[in-house]
Coordinates of C-alpha atoms in Angstrom, one line a residue:
Chain A
M1 CA -45.3 65.6 -71.4
K2 CA -43.3 66.9 -68.5
N3 CA -44.2 63.7 -66.6
R4 CA -42.8 61.5 -69.4
F5 CA -39.6 63.6 -69.5
I6 CA -39.1 63.1 -65.7
Q7 CA -39.7 59.4 -66.1
R8 CA -37.2 59.0 -68.9
Y9 CA -34.7 61.2 -67.1
S10 CA -35.0 59.1 -63.9
K11 CA -34.6 55.9 -65.9
A12 CA -31.4 57.2 -67.5
L13 CA -30.2 58.3 -64.1
I14 CA -30.8 54.9 -62.6
V15 CA -28.9 53.2 -65.5
F16 CA -26.1 55.7 -65.1
L17 CA -25.9 55.1 -61.3
F18 CA -25.9 51.4 -61.8
S19 CA -23.1 51.5 -64.3
V20 CA -21.1 53.8 -62.0
L21 CA -21.7 51.5 -59.1
S22 CA -20.7 48.4 -61.0
T23 CA -17.5 49.9 -62.1
L24 CA -16.9 51.1 -58.5
A25 CA -17.3 47.6 -57.3
Y26 CA -14.5 46.5 -59.6
G27 CA -12.1 48.9 -58.2
Q28 CA -11.9 51.7 -60.7
E29 CA -12.3 54.2 -57.9
I30 CA -9.1 53.5 -56.1
S31 CA -6.9 56.4 -55.3
G32 CA -3.6 56.2 -53.7
D33 CA 0.1 56.8 -53.9
A34 CA 1.6 54.5 -56.5
A35 CA 5.2 55.2 -55.3
N36 CA 4.4 54.1 -51.7
G37 CA 2.5 51.2 -53.2
K38 CA 5.6 50.1 -55.1
T39 CA 7.8 50.2 -52.0
L40 CA 5.2 48.2 -50.0
F41 CA 4.6 45.8 -52.9
N42 CA 8.3 45.1 -53.3
A43 CA 8.8 44.6 -49.6
N44 CA 5.7 42.5 -48.8
C45 CA 4.2 41.0 -52.0
A46 CA 7.0 40.6 -54.5
S47 CA 8.4 37.5 -52.8
C48 CA 5.5 35.5 -54.1
H49 CA 3.7 37.7 -56.7
K50 CA 4.6 39.3 -60.0
L51 CA 2.5 41.7 -61.9
D52 CA 2.6 40.2 -65.3
K53 CA 3.2 36.5 -64.5
K54 CA 2.1 33.8 -62.2
A55 CA 4.8 33.1 -59.6
I56 CA 4.2 31.3 -56.3
G57 CA 0.9 33.3 -56.1
P58 CA -1.2 34.6 -59.0
A59 CA -0.3 37.5 -61.2
L60 CA -1.5 40.7 -59.8
G61 CA -1.4 43.2 -62.7
D62 CA -5.1 42.9 -63.4
V63 CA -6.3 41.9 -59.9
T64 CA -8.4 45.0 -59.5
E65 CA -10.4 44.0 -62.6
R66 CA -11.0 40.5 -61.2
R67 CA -11.9 41.3 -57.6
S68 CA -13.7 44.0 -55.8
T69 CA -11.6 46.4 -53.7
E70 CA -13.4 45.6 -50.6
W71 CA -12.7 41.9 -51.0
L72 CA -9.0 42.6 -51.8
V73 CA -8.6 44.7 -48.7
K74 CA -10.0 41.9 -46.5
W75 CA -8.0 39.3 -48.2
I76 CA -4.7 41.1 -48.0
V77 CA -5.0 42.1 -44.4
N78 CA -6.0 38.7 -43.2
N79 CA -7.0 36.1 -45.7
A80 CA -7.4 33.3 -43.1
E81 CA -10.1 35.3 -41.4
L82 CA -11.8 35.8 -44.8
R83 CA -11.6 32.1 -45.6
A84 CA -12.9 31.2 -42.1
S85 CA -15.9 33.4 -42.7
G86 CA -16.9 31.1 -45.5
D87 CA -16.2 33.4 -48.4
E88 CA -16.4 31.2 -51.5
E89 CA -14.0 33.2 -53.7
A90 CA -11.4 33.1 -51.0
I91 CA -11.7 29.3 -50.4
A92 CA -11.6 28.7 -54.2
I93 CA -8.4 30.6 -54.7
F94 CA -6.8 28.9 -51.7
E95 CA -7.6 25.5 -53.1
E96 CA -6.5 26.5 -56.6
Y97 CA -3.0 27.1 -55.2
N98 CA -2.9 23.8 -53.3
G99 CA -3.4 25.4 -50.0
S100 CA -0.2 27.5 -49.9
V101 CA -0.7 30.0 -47.2
M102 CA -0.4 33.7 -47.8
P103 CA 0.7 35.5 -44.7
A104 CA -1.6 38.0 -43.0
F105 CA -0.5 41.6 -43.1
P106 CA -2.2 43.2 -40.1
G107 CA 0.4 46.0 -40.2
L108 CA -1.0 47.4 -43.5
S109 CA -3.6 50.1 -43.2
E110 CA -6.5 50.4 -45.7
Q111 CA -4.7 53.2 -47.4
D112 CA -1.5 51.1 -47.7
V113 CA -3.5 48.4 -49.4
M114 CA -5.1 51.0 -51.7
D115 CA -1.6 52.3 -52.6
I116 CA -0.5 48.8 -53.4
L117 CA -3.6 48.3 -55.6
V118 CA -2.9 51.5 -57.4
Y119 CA 0.7 50.3 -58.0
T120 CA -0.5 47.0 -59.5
V121 CA -2.5 48.9 -62.1
E122 CA 0.1 51.6 -62.8
G123 CA 3.0 49.2 -62.7
Q124 CA 1.3 46.9 -65.2
K125 CA 0.6 49.8 -67.5
K126 CA 4.2 50.9 -67.3
A127 CA 5.6 47.4 -67.8
A128 CA 3.8 46.9 -71.2
P129 CA 5.5 49.7 -73.2
E130 CA 8.8 49.0 -71.4
E131 CA 8.7 45.4 -72.7
A132 CA 8.2 46.6 -76.2
G133 CA 11.1 49.0 -75.8
T134 CA 13.5 46.3 -74.6
G135 CA 12.5 44.0 -77.4
A136 CA 13.6 46.6 -79.9
V137 CA 16.9 47.1 -78.1
A138 CA 17.5 43.3 -78.0
G139 CA 16.9 43.2 -81.8
G140 CA 19.5 45.8 -82.4
E141 CA 22.4 43.9 -80.9
P142 CA 25.8 45.4 -81.6
V143 CA 27.1 43.6 -84.6
E144 CA 30.8 43.4 -85.2
P145 CA 31.8 45.4 -88.3
D146 CA 32.1 42.9 -91.1
N147 CA 34.8 43.8 -93.6
T148 CA 34.3 40.9 -96.0
V149 CA 32.2 42.7 -98.6
P150 CA 34.4 45.8 -99.0
L151 CA 37.5 43.6 -99.1
L152 CA 36.0 41.5 -101.8
I153 CA 35.0 44.6 -103.8
L154 CA 38.6 46.0 -103.5
G155 CA 40.0 42.6 -104.6
A156 CA 37.7 42.6 -107.6
I157 CA 38.8 46.1 -108.6
L158 CA 42.5 45.2 -108.2
A159 CA 42.0 42.0 -110.4
F160 CA 40.2 44.1 -112.9
L161 CA 43.1 46.7 -113.0
V162 CA 45.7 43.9 -113.5
Y163 CA 43.6 42.5 -116.3
L164 CA 43.3 46.0 -117.8
L165 CA 47.1 46.6 -117.7
V166 CA 47.9 43.2 -119.2
T167 CA 45.4 43.9 -122.0
V168 CA 46.9 47.4 -122.6
K169 CA 50.5 46.0 -122.6
N170 CA 49.5 43.2 -125.1
T171 CA 47.6 45.6 -127.3
L172 CA 50.7 47.9 -127.5
K173 CA 52.9 44.9 -128.2
R174 CA 50.6 43.8 -131.0
V175 CA 50.7 47.2 -132.5
Q176 CA 54.5 47.1 -132.5
G177 CA 54.4 43.6 -134.0
Q178 CA 56.0 41.9 -131.0
P179 CA 54.8 38.5 -129.6
T180 CA 52.3 38.8 -126.8
T181 CA 52.7 37.0 -123.4
S182 CA 50.1 35.9 -120.9
L183 CA 50.1 36.9 -117.2
A184 CA 51.5 33.6 -116.0
E185 CA 54.4 33.8 -118.5
D186 CA 55.2 37.3 -117.3
A187 CA 55.3 36.2 -113.7
N188 CA 57.6 33.3 -114.6
I189 CA 60.0 35.5 -116.5
I190 CA 60.2 38.0 -113.6
T191 CA 60.9 35.4 -110.9
R192 CA 63.4 33.6 -113.1
T193 CA 65.4 36.8 -113.7
A194 CA 65.2 37.7 -110.0
L195 CA 66.3 34.2 -108.8
K196 CA 69.3 34.4 -111.1
N197 CA 70.4 37.5 -109.3
P198 CA 72.5 36.3 -106.3
K199 CA 71.9 39.6 -104.3
I200 CA 68.2 39.2 -104.4
V201 CA 68.4 35.6 -103.5
T202 CA 70.6 36.2 -100.5
L203 CA 68.4 39.0 -99.3
L204 CA 65.2 36.9 -99.7
T205 CA 66.8 33.9 -97.9
I206 CA 67.8 36.1 -94.9
L207 CA 64.4 37.7 -94.7
I208 CA 62.5 34.4 -94.8
A209 CA 64.9 32.9 -92.3
I210 CA 64.3 35.7 -89.9
V211 CA 60.6 35.6 -90.1
F212 CA 60.6 31.8 -89.9
F213 CA 62.7 31.6 -86.7
Q214 CA 60.9 34.4 -85.1
Q215 CA 57.6 32.7 -85.7
L216 CA 59.0 29.4 -84.6
Y217 CA 60.3 30.9 -81.4
I218 CA 56.9 32.5 -80.6
A219 CA 55.1 29.2 -81.4
L220 CA 57.4 27.1 -79.3
M221 CA 57.3 29.5 -76.3
S222 CA 53.6 29.3 -76.3
V223 CA 53.4 25.6 -76.1
G224 CA 51.8 24.5 -72.8
I225 CA 50.5 28.1 -72.1
S226 CA 46.9 28.8 -72.6
E227 CA 46.9 32.5 -71.7
K228 CA 44.1 34.4 -73.3
Y229 CA 42.3 31.1 -73.9
Q230 CA 38.6 32.2 -74.2
P231 CA 36.4 29.4 -75.5
S232 CA 32.7 30.0 -76.1
Q233 CA 30.6 28.5 -73.3
P234 CA 27.3 26.7 -73.8
I235 CA 25.5 29.5 -71.9
K236 CA 26.6 33.2 -72.5
F237 CA 27.0 33.7 -68.7
S238 CA 28.4 37.2 -68.0
H239 CA 30.7 37.6 -65.0
E240 CA 30.6 41.3 -65.8
L241 CA 26.9 41.4 -65.0
H242 CA 26.8 38.9 -62.0
A243 CA 30.1 39.7 -60.2
G244 CA 30.5 43.3 -61.5
Q245 CA 27.2 45.1 -61.6
N246 CA 25.3 42.8 -59.2
Q247 CA 28.3 42.5 -56.9
I248 CA 27.5 38.9 -56.0
D249 CA 30.5 37.4 -54.0
C250 CA 32.6 35.0 -56.1
N251 CA 32.2 32.5 -53.3
Y252 CA 28.4 32.5 -53.6
C253 CA 28.5 30.4 -56.7
H254 CA 32.1 29.0 -56.5
Y255 CA 31.4 27.8 -52.9
G256 CA 34.0 25.1 -53.2
A257 CA 36.9 27.5 -53.4
R258 CA 36.8 28.2 -49.7
K259 CA 36.7 24.6 -48.7
G260 CA 38.5 22.4 -51.2
K261 CA 41.1 21.9 -53.8
H262 CA 38.8 22.7 -56.7
S263 CA 36.8 25.9 -57.2
N264 CA 33.6 24.3 -58.4
I265 CA 31.4 25.2 -61.3
P266 CA 28.1 25.9 -59.6
S267 CA 25.4 23.3 -60.1
A268 CA 22.4 24.5 -62.0
G269 CA 20.5 24.5 -58.7
V270 CA 22.6 27.5 -57.6
C271 CA 21.6 29.3 -60.8
M272 CA 18.0 28.5 -59.9
N273 CA 18.3 30.2 -56.5
C274 CA 17.9 33.5 -58.4
H275 CA 16.7 32.5 -61.8
M276 CA 13.5 30.9 -60.6
Q277 CA 12.6 34.5 -60.2
V278 CA 14.8 36.3 -62.7
Q279 CA 13.5 35.0 -66.0
E280 CA 14.9 37.7 -68.3
G281 CA 18.4 39.0 -68.7
P282 CA 19.2 42.5 -69.8
K283 CA 21.2 41.5 -72.9
Y284 CA 19.9 38.2 -74.2
G285 CA 16.4 38.3 -72.8
T286 CA 15.0 34.9 -72.0
E287 CA 17.2 33.0 -74.5
E288 CA 20.2 32.2 -72.3
I289 CA 18.2 31.7 -69.1
A290 CA 16.0 29.3 -70.9
K291 CA 19.0 27.0 -71.3
I292 CA 19.2 26.6 -67.5
Y293 CA 15.5 25.7 -67.5
A294 CA 16.1 23.2 -70.2
A295 CA 18.9 21.6 -68.2
V296 CA 17.0 21.3 -65.0
G297 CA 13.4 20.9 -66.2
W298 CA 11.8 24.1 -64.9
D299 CA 8.6 25.4 -66.3
P300 CA 8.6 29.2 -65.9
E301 CA 5.0 29.4 -66.9
T302 CA 3.7 27.1 -64.1
Y303 CA 6.5 28.1 -61.8
Q304 CA 7.3 24.4 -61.1
Y305 CA 9.8 21.7 -61.8
I306 CA 8.5 19.4 -64.5
E307 CA 8.0 15.9 -63.0
G308 CA 9.9 13.1 -64.4
Y309 CA 12.1 15.4 -66.5
E310 CA 15.4 14.0 -67.6
Q311 CA 17.9 16.5 -66.5
K312 CA 20.9 17.3 -68.7
P313 CA 24.3 18.5 -67.6
I314 CA 25.4 21.9 -68.9
K315 CA 28.7 21.2 -70.5
W316 CA 30.9 24.2 -69.5
I317 CA 34.3 24.3 -71.1
R318 CA 37.2 24.3 -68.6
I319 CA 39.5 27.3 -69.1
H320 CA 42.1 27.1 -66.3
N321 CA 43.7 23.7 -66.5
L322 CA 47.0 23.0 -64.7
P323 CA 49.0 19.9 -65.7
D324 CA 48.2 16.9 -63.5
L325 CA 51.9 17.0 -62.3
A326 CA 51.3 20.2 -60.4
Y327 CA 49.2 20.3 -57.3
F328 CA 47.2 23.4 -56.6
N329 CA 44.6 23.9 -53.9
H330 CA 42.1 26.7 -53.9
S331 CA 41.2 26.7 -50.2
Q332 CA 44.9 27.0 -49.3
H333 CA 45.1 30.3 -51.3
V334 CA 41.5 31.6 -50.7
T335 CA 41.0 30.7 -47.0
A336 CA 44.4 30.4 -45.5
G337 CA 46.3 32.8 -47.7
Q338 CA 43.4 35.2 -48.1
I339 CA 44.4 36.0 -51.7
A340 CA 41.7 37.7 -53.7
C341 CA 40.4 35.7 -56.7
Q342 CA 41.4 38.6 -59.0
T343 CA 45.1 38.1 -58.1
C344 CA 45.3 35.1 -60.4
H345 CA 42.0 35.3 -62.4
G346 CA 42.4 39.0 -63.3
P347 CA 39.5 41.4 -63.6
I348 CA 36.8 38.7 -63.7
Q349 CA 34.1 41.3 -62.7
E350 CA 34.8 43.1 -66.0
M351 CA 34.8 40.0 -68.2
E352 CA 31.7 39.5 -70.3
E353 CA 33.3 36.3 -71.4
V354 CA 36.0 34.7 -69.2
Y355 CA 39.5 34.2 -70.5
Q356 CA 42.6 32.9 -68.9
Y357 CA 44.3 36.0 -67.5
S358 CA 47.5 34.5 -66.0
S359 CA 50.0 32.3 -67.8
L360 CA 49.9 29.7 -65.0
T361 CA 53.5 28.7 -65.7
M362 CA 55.8 27.5 -63.0
G363 CA 57.8 30.7 -63.2
W364 CA 54.6 32.7 -62.6
C365 CA 53.8 30.6 -59.5
V366 CA 57.3 30.8 -58.1
N367 CA 57.6 34.5 -58.7
C368 CA 54.4 35.1 -56.7
H369 CA 55.6 32.9 -53.9
R370 CA 58.8 34.9 -53.7
E371 CA 57.1 38.3 -53.6
T372 CA 53.8 37.7 -51.7
Q373 CA 53.9 38.4 -48.0
V374 CA 52.1 36.0 -45.8
Q375 CA 49.0 37.7 -44.2
V376 CA 49.8 36.8 -40.7
K377 CA 47.8 39.5 -39.1
S378 CA 44.2 38.8 -38.2
N379 CA 44.6 35.4 -39.8
D380 CA 44.0 32.6 -37.2
Y381 CA 45.5 30.1 -39.5
Y382 CA 49.0 31.5 -38.9
T383 CA 48.8 32.6 -35.3
E384 CA 51.0 29.8 -33.9
M385 CA 53.3 29.8 -36.9
H386 CA 53.7 33.5 -36.8
E387 CA 55.3 33.3 -33.3
K388 CA 57.9 30.8 -34.4
L389 CA 58.7 32.9 -37.5
K390 CA 59.2 36.0 -35.5
E391 CA 61.7 34.1 -33.4
K392 CA 63.5 33.0 -36.5
Y393 CA 63.5 36.1 -38.6
G394 CA 63.1 38.9 -36.1
E395 CA 60.2 40.9 -34.9
D396 CA 59.7 43.1 -38.0
A397 CA 60.7 40.7 -40.7
Q398 CA 58.5 40.6 -43.8
I399 CA 57.5 37.0 -44.2
T400 CA 57.1 35.8 -47.7
V401 CA 55.6 32.5 -48.9
E402 CA 59.1 31.4 -49.8
M403 CA 60.1 31.6 -46.1
I404 CA 57.4 29.2 -45.0
G405 CA 58.4 26.7 -47.6
G406 CA 56.5 27.9 -50.6
L407 CA 59.3 27.0 -53.0
E408 CA 60.0 23.5 -51.9
C409 CA 59.5 21.1 -54.8
G410 CA 57.4 18.7 -52.9
K411 CA 54.8 21.4 -52.1
C412 CA 53.5 21.2 -55.6
H413 CA 55.1 18.2 -57.2
Y414 CA 54.8 14.8 -55.6
Chain B
M1 CA 65.7 24.4 -110.2
S2 CA 63.7 27.6 -109.8
K3 CA 60.5 25.6 -109.7
L4 CA 62.0 23.5 -106.8
K5 CA 62.9 26.7 -105.0
L6 CA 59.5 28.1 -105.5
F7 CA 58.1 25.0 -103.9
T8 CA 60.3 25.2 -100.9
Y9 CA 59.4 28.9 -100.3
S10 CA 55.7 28.2 -100.5
G11 CA 56.2 25.3 -98.2
V12 CA 57.9 27.4 -95.6
A13 CA 55.2 30.1 -96.0
A14 CA 52.5 27.4 -95.4
V15 CA 54.3 26.1 -92.2
M16 CA 54.5 29.7 -90.9
L17 CA 50.9 30.3 -91.6
G18 CA 50.2 27.0 -89.7
F19 CA 52.0 28.4 -86.6
T20 CA 50.2 31.7 -86.6
A21 CA 46.8 30.0 -87.1
C22 CA 47.2 28.4 -83.6
N23 CA 46.7 31.8 -82.0
D24 CA 43.0 31.1 -81.8
K25 CA 41.2 32.0 -78.6
E26 CA 39.0 29.0 -79.0
H27 CA 42.0 26.7 -78.8
P28 CA 44.0 26.2 -75.6
G29 CA 47.2 25.7 -77.5
W30 CA 49.7 22.8 -77.8
E31 CA 51.3 20.8 -75.0
Y32 CA 54.8 19.3 -75.1
M33 CA 53.8 16.0 -73.5
P34 CA 50.1 15.5 -73.1
D35 CA 50.7 12.1 -71.6
M36 CA 52.6 13.6 -68.7
Y37 CA 50.3 16.6 -68.3
R38 CA 47.0 14.7 -68.4
G39 CA 47.1 11.5 -66.3
P40 CA 44.4 8.9 -66.7
A41 CA 42.9 9.9 -63.4
L42 CA 39.7 11.9 -63.8
N43 CA 39.7 15.6 -63.1
T44 CA 36.9 17.2 -61.2
F45 CA 33.8 17.5 -63.3
Q46 CA 35.5 15.7 -66.2
A47 CA 33.0 13.8 -68.4
Y48 CA 33.5 10.1 -68.3
D49 CA 31.9 8.0 -71.1
Q50 CA 31.8 4.8 -69.1
F51 CA 28.7 6.0 -67.3
E52 CA 25.5 6.4 -69.2
D53 CA 25.0 10.0 -68.1
S54 CA 28.8 10.8 -68.6
L55 CA 29.1 12.3 -65.1
S56 CA 32.3 11.4 -63.4
A57 CA 31.0 12.8 -60.1
R58 CA 28.8 10.0 -58.9
L59 CA 26.3 10.3 -56.1
P60 CA 27.1 8.4 -52.9
V61 CA 25.0 5.4 -51.9
E62 CA 21.6 6.6 -50.6
G63 CA 21.7 7.2 -46.9
T64 CA 25.5 7.9 -46.8
I65 CA 26.5 10.2 -44.0
P66 CA 29.8 12.1 -44.4
R67 CA 32.3 12.0 -41.6
G68 CA 31.8 14.8 -39.1
F69 CA 28.4 15.6 -40.5
L70 CA 26.2 17.7 -38.2
A71 CA 22.9 15.9 -38.2
Y72 CA 19.7 17.9 -38.0
D73 CA 16.0 17.0 -37.9
K74 CA 14.7 17.1 -41.4
L75 CA 11.4 18.8 -41.5
P76 CA 9.3 18.7 -44.7
N77 CA 9.7 21.6 -47.1
T78 CA 6.1 22.8 -46.6
P79 CA 4.4 25.7 -44.9
E80 CA 3.7 23.4 -42.0
G81 CA 7.3 22.3 -41.9
Y82 CA 8.3 25.9 -41.7
E83 CA 5.9 26.5 -38.8
R84 CA 7.2 23.4 -37.0
S85 CA 10.8 24.5 -37.5
K86 CA 10.2 27.4 -35.2
T87 CA 9.7 25.1 -32.2
E88 CA 11.3 21.8 -33.3
T89 CA 14.5 22.7 -35.1
K90 CA 17.0 23.3 -32.4
M91 CA 20.7 24.3 -32.5
P92 CA 22.8 21.5 -30.9
A93 CA 23.3 22.4 -27.3
D94 CA 27.1 22.3 -27.5
F95 CA 27.3 24.5 -30.7
P96 CA 29.5 27.5 -29.9
S97 CA 27.9 30.9 -29.8
D98 CA 30.9 33.1 -29.0
S99 CA 32.2 36.1 -30.8
L100 CA 34.4 34.1 -33.1
T101 CA 31.4 32.1 -34.3
L102 CA 29.5 35.3 -34.8
S103 CA 32.3 36.8 -36.9
E104 CA 32.5 33.7 -39.0
G105 CA 28.7 33.9 -39.4
G106 CA 29.2 37.5 -40.4
K107 CA 31.7 36.5 -43.1
L108 CA 29.4 33.8 -44.4
Y109 CA 26.4 36.2 -44.3
G110 CA 28.5 38.6 -46.5
I111 CA 29.0 35.9 -49.0
Y112 CA 25.7 34.2 -49.2
C113 CA 23.0 36.7 -47.9
A114 CA 24.1 40.3 -48.0
H115 CA 23.5 41.0 -51.8
C116 CA 19.8 40.5 -51.2
H117 CA 19.2 40.9 -47.5
G118 CA 21.6 43.9 -47.1
E119 CA 24.5 44.3 -44.8
K120 CA 22.2 45.2 -41.9
G121 CA 19.5 42.7 -42.7
D122 CA 17.1 45.4 -43.6
G123 CA 16.2 43.7 -46.9
N124 CA 17.9 46.3 -48.9
G125 CA 20.9 44.6 -50.5
I126 CA 22.5 45.7 -53.8
L127 CA 20.2 43.5 -55.9
V128 CA 17.2 45.0 -54.2
Q129 CA 18.6 48.5 -54.7
L130 CA 19.1 47.8 -58.4
E131 CA 15.5 46.4 -58.5
K132 CA 16.8 43.2 -60.0
Y133 CA 15.4 41.2 -57.2
V134 CA 12.4 42.3 -55.1
G135 CA 10.4 40.9 -52.2
V136 CA 13.1 40.7 -49.6
P137 CA 11.7 41.4 -46.2
A138 CA 13.6 43.1 -43.4
Y139 CA 14.4 40.7 -40.5
D140 CA 12.6 42.7 -37.9
T141 CA 9.3 42.5 -39.8
R142 CA 9.0 38.7 -39.5
E143 CA 8.7 36.5 -36.5
I144 CA 11.8 34.4 -37.0
N145 CA 14.1 32.4 -34.7
L146 CA 17.3 30.3 -35.1
G147 CA 15.3 27.2 -36.0
S148 CA 13.2 28.9 -38.7
I149 CA 16.3 30.6 -40.2
F150 CA 18.0 27.2 -40.4
H151 CA 14.9 25.8 -42.1
V152 CA 14.8 28.7 -44.6
V153 CA 18.5 28.5 -45.5
T154 CA 18.0 24.7 -46.1
Y155 CA 14.9 24.9 -48.2
G156 CA 14.4 28.5 -49.2
K157 CA 11.1 30.3 -48.9
G158 CA 9.1 32.6 -51.2
V159 CA 11.5 33.9 -53.9
M160 CA 14.5 32.6 -52.0
G161 CA 16.0 29.3 -53.2
S162 CA 17.5 26.5 -51.2
H163 CA 21.1 27.2 -50.1
A164 CA 21.7 23.7 -48.7
A165 CA 24.3 22.9 -51.4
Q166 CA 26.3 26.0 -50.6
V167 CA 26.1 26.3 -46.8
T168 CA 26.8 23.3 -44.6
P169 CA 24.7 22.7 -41.5
E170 CA 27.4 24.1 -39.2
E171 CA 27.7 27.2 -41.4
R172 CA 23.9 27.5 -41.3
W173 CA 23.9 27.7 -37.5
K174 CA 26.6 30.3 -37.7
V175 CA 24.7 32.4 -40.2
A176 CA 21.5 31.9 -38.2
Q177 CA 23.2 33.3 -35.1
Y178 CA 24.4 36.3 -37.1
V179 CA 21.0 36.9 -38.5
M180 CA 19.5 36.9 -35.1
K181 CA 22.1 39.4 -34.0
L182 CA 21.2 41.7 -37.0
R183 CA 17.5 41.2 -36.2
S184 CA 18.0 42.3 -32.6
E185 CA 20.0 45.3 -33.8
L186 CA 17.2 46.2 -36.1
L187 CA 14.7 45.9 -33.3
G188 CA 16.9 48.1 -31.2
V189 CA 17.7 45.4 -28.6
T190 CA 21.4 45.7 -27.7
E191 CA 22.0 42.5 -25.8
E192 CA 23.4 39.6 -27.8
P193 CA 20.9 36.9 -28.6
A194 CA 21.9 34.0 -26.5
E195 CA 20.2 30.6 -26.8
E196 CA 17.7 31.4 -24.0
D197 CA 16.5 34.3 -26.0
A198 CA 16.0 32.2 -29.1
G199 CA 14.0 29.7 -27.0
A200 CA 11.8 32.5 -25.7
T201 CA 11.1 33.8 -29.2
A202 CA 10.2 30.3 -30.2
D203 CA 7.8 30.0 -27.3
A204 CA 6.3 33.3 -28.1
A205 CA 5.8 32.3 -31.6
G206 CA 4.2 29.1 -30.4
S207 CA 1.8 30.9 -28.1
E208 CA 0.9 33.4 -30.7
E209 CA 0.1 30.7 -33.2
T210 CA -3.6 31.2 -32.7
T211 CA -3.5 34.7 -34.0
E212 CA -0.6 34.4 -36.4
T213 CA -1.3 31.0 -38.0
N214 CA -0.6 32.5 -41.4
E215 CA 2.7 34.1 -40.7
G216 CA 4.7 32.1 -43.3

């Protein structure tokens, strides 16, 4: 009896030990500092790996379930050595990724690697509920207050009141034995009496003339000026996010402004510099970024350009458009003149949707050329010219663009 | 008579409404003489239906070299190409490396690199701080030299995309020099990285290749 108990007990013990050992082998027993792991992961691994998605290398969120800790440590510290030792798993993964080489990290201690592995587990756990959260937020997009329904209801009530009054009036007339009139007939009688009164007619004519000429003036003055023009673009690109929050230099994307006449719209390839990696935006999720992928033929799942894809241009709508009779050169203003983009384009870094900030009229150009002082100091472009100007206007003179010929007709019209 | 007047008034009202309706932000507004404002010559990026793909900006004939183009040895965009760039991609011998070039390189660095790599090259730019972009190494943790920096700016590497469209070869050499300066500052070396230094680093990288084949 006692013997049998021991036998059973030991059997159970062996099973228990086996199960513990097997779980151990698949990395359940890793302890470490997830915060340190995150720092190390972001600095060393994130350039090729993501937790939840395949990037250049495989997704790492569940790596501790797929591989043993011992193997992972060897692989991370020096994967070439592991491959050279003939480890089949290592060679298989190397070949699966077409022989892209993962660098060795001899600088990482075993504890560092443990920290990173802890972070891959913790980070993945955290990412899952977060995603659900952002989904809910994206669903509850701020909707513009829609007044149509209340207005329609109000209109219906008013129409009903008018109908009610007409009925009351007609009922009263019928009671008194007078002939009843319809609404249209009433309106006709009222206007006819009013129009027979010369005072009312004069007043009305004057009022209408004032409104008419005021509107005509406004309309004519705005011909040729597209200030506040704000067309909807094919992609809801936010300058507020890219130039404002992320503080990316304007010249990063509009790299032509420093060098040439035109400040270019960046090619989709420039978008892809970052959006290969950043596949989800804070406001529209993947929807808007997917439009770039559709244009260039990028598959975010396989992390590769689709072969033989017919690329399509993104048809941005041009906002700032000077007449062809006026010459304007961006590099002249940006590089030589060292004028900030915002001087003409307004607070771009705050614009969710870009609009034309300045009027871009000739008066506006000329006014700025009269007032703006040439930045001659620490500006190599003007070194030689500055000496001559000092001779002409005196040592302390403030030199405006006008003084260096900024108002000559031929500068802009030729 | 009164009916006629009613007609005129409503006509005027309609015209006025027509004017106010133009204040639509989706519409750029009217022009006095579009023929004079918009010549037949194409504007930059203007669509042009005569071509099948409607792109007015045509590609030059294959093999075209722009005037004044700074030629460079084109290595393949592969891990091997990157390794080879460390020894094979050389800055032209007569390329200036004075303080003016460095300051220009610094300006370009500020435009094209600093938001990820950080002002000091420590891999801690604003996008990394905001955790919008991760995986940016500090310059002193990797074995890099002028040639490999040029290669990486041209083709990109890891999460970094190709910046060849934005930065010309001349500008790339300027940026590369500035990056080497930042790197030596991070490493605590005070002297400026002259070309000899770069060569020495390249040689060192070459000799260490047996142990660091996978640096890449």
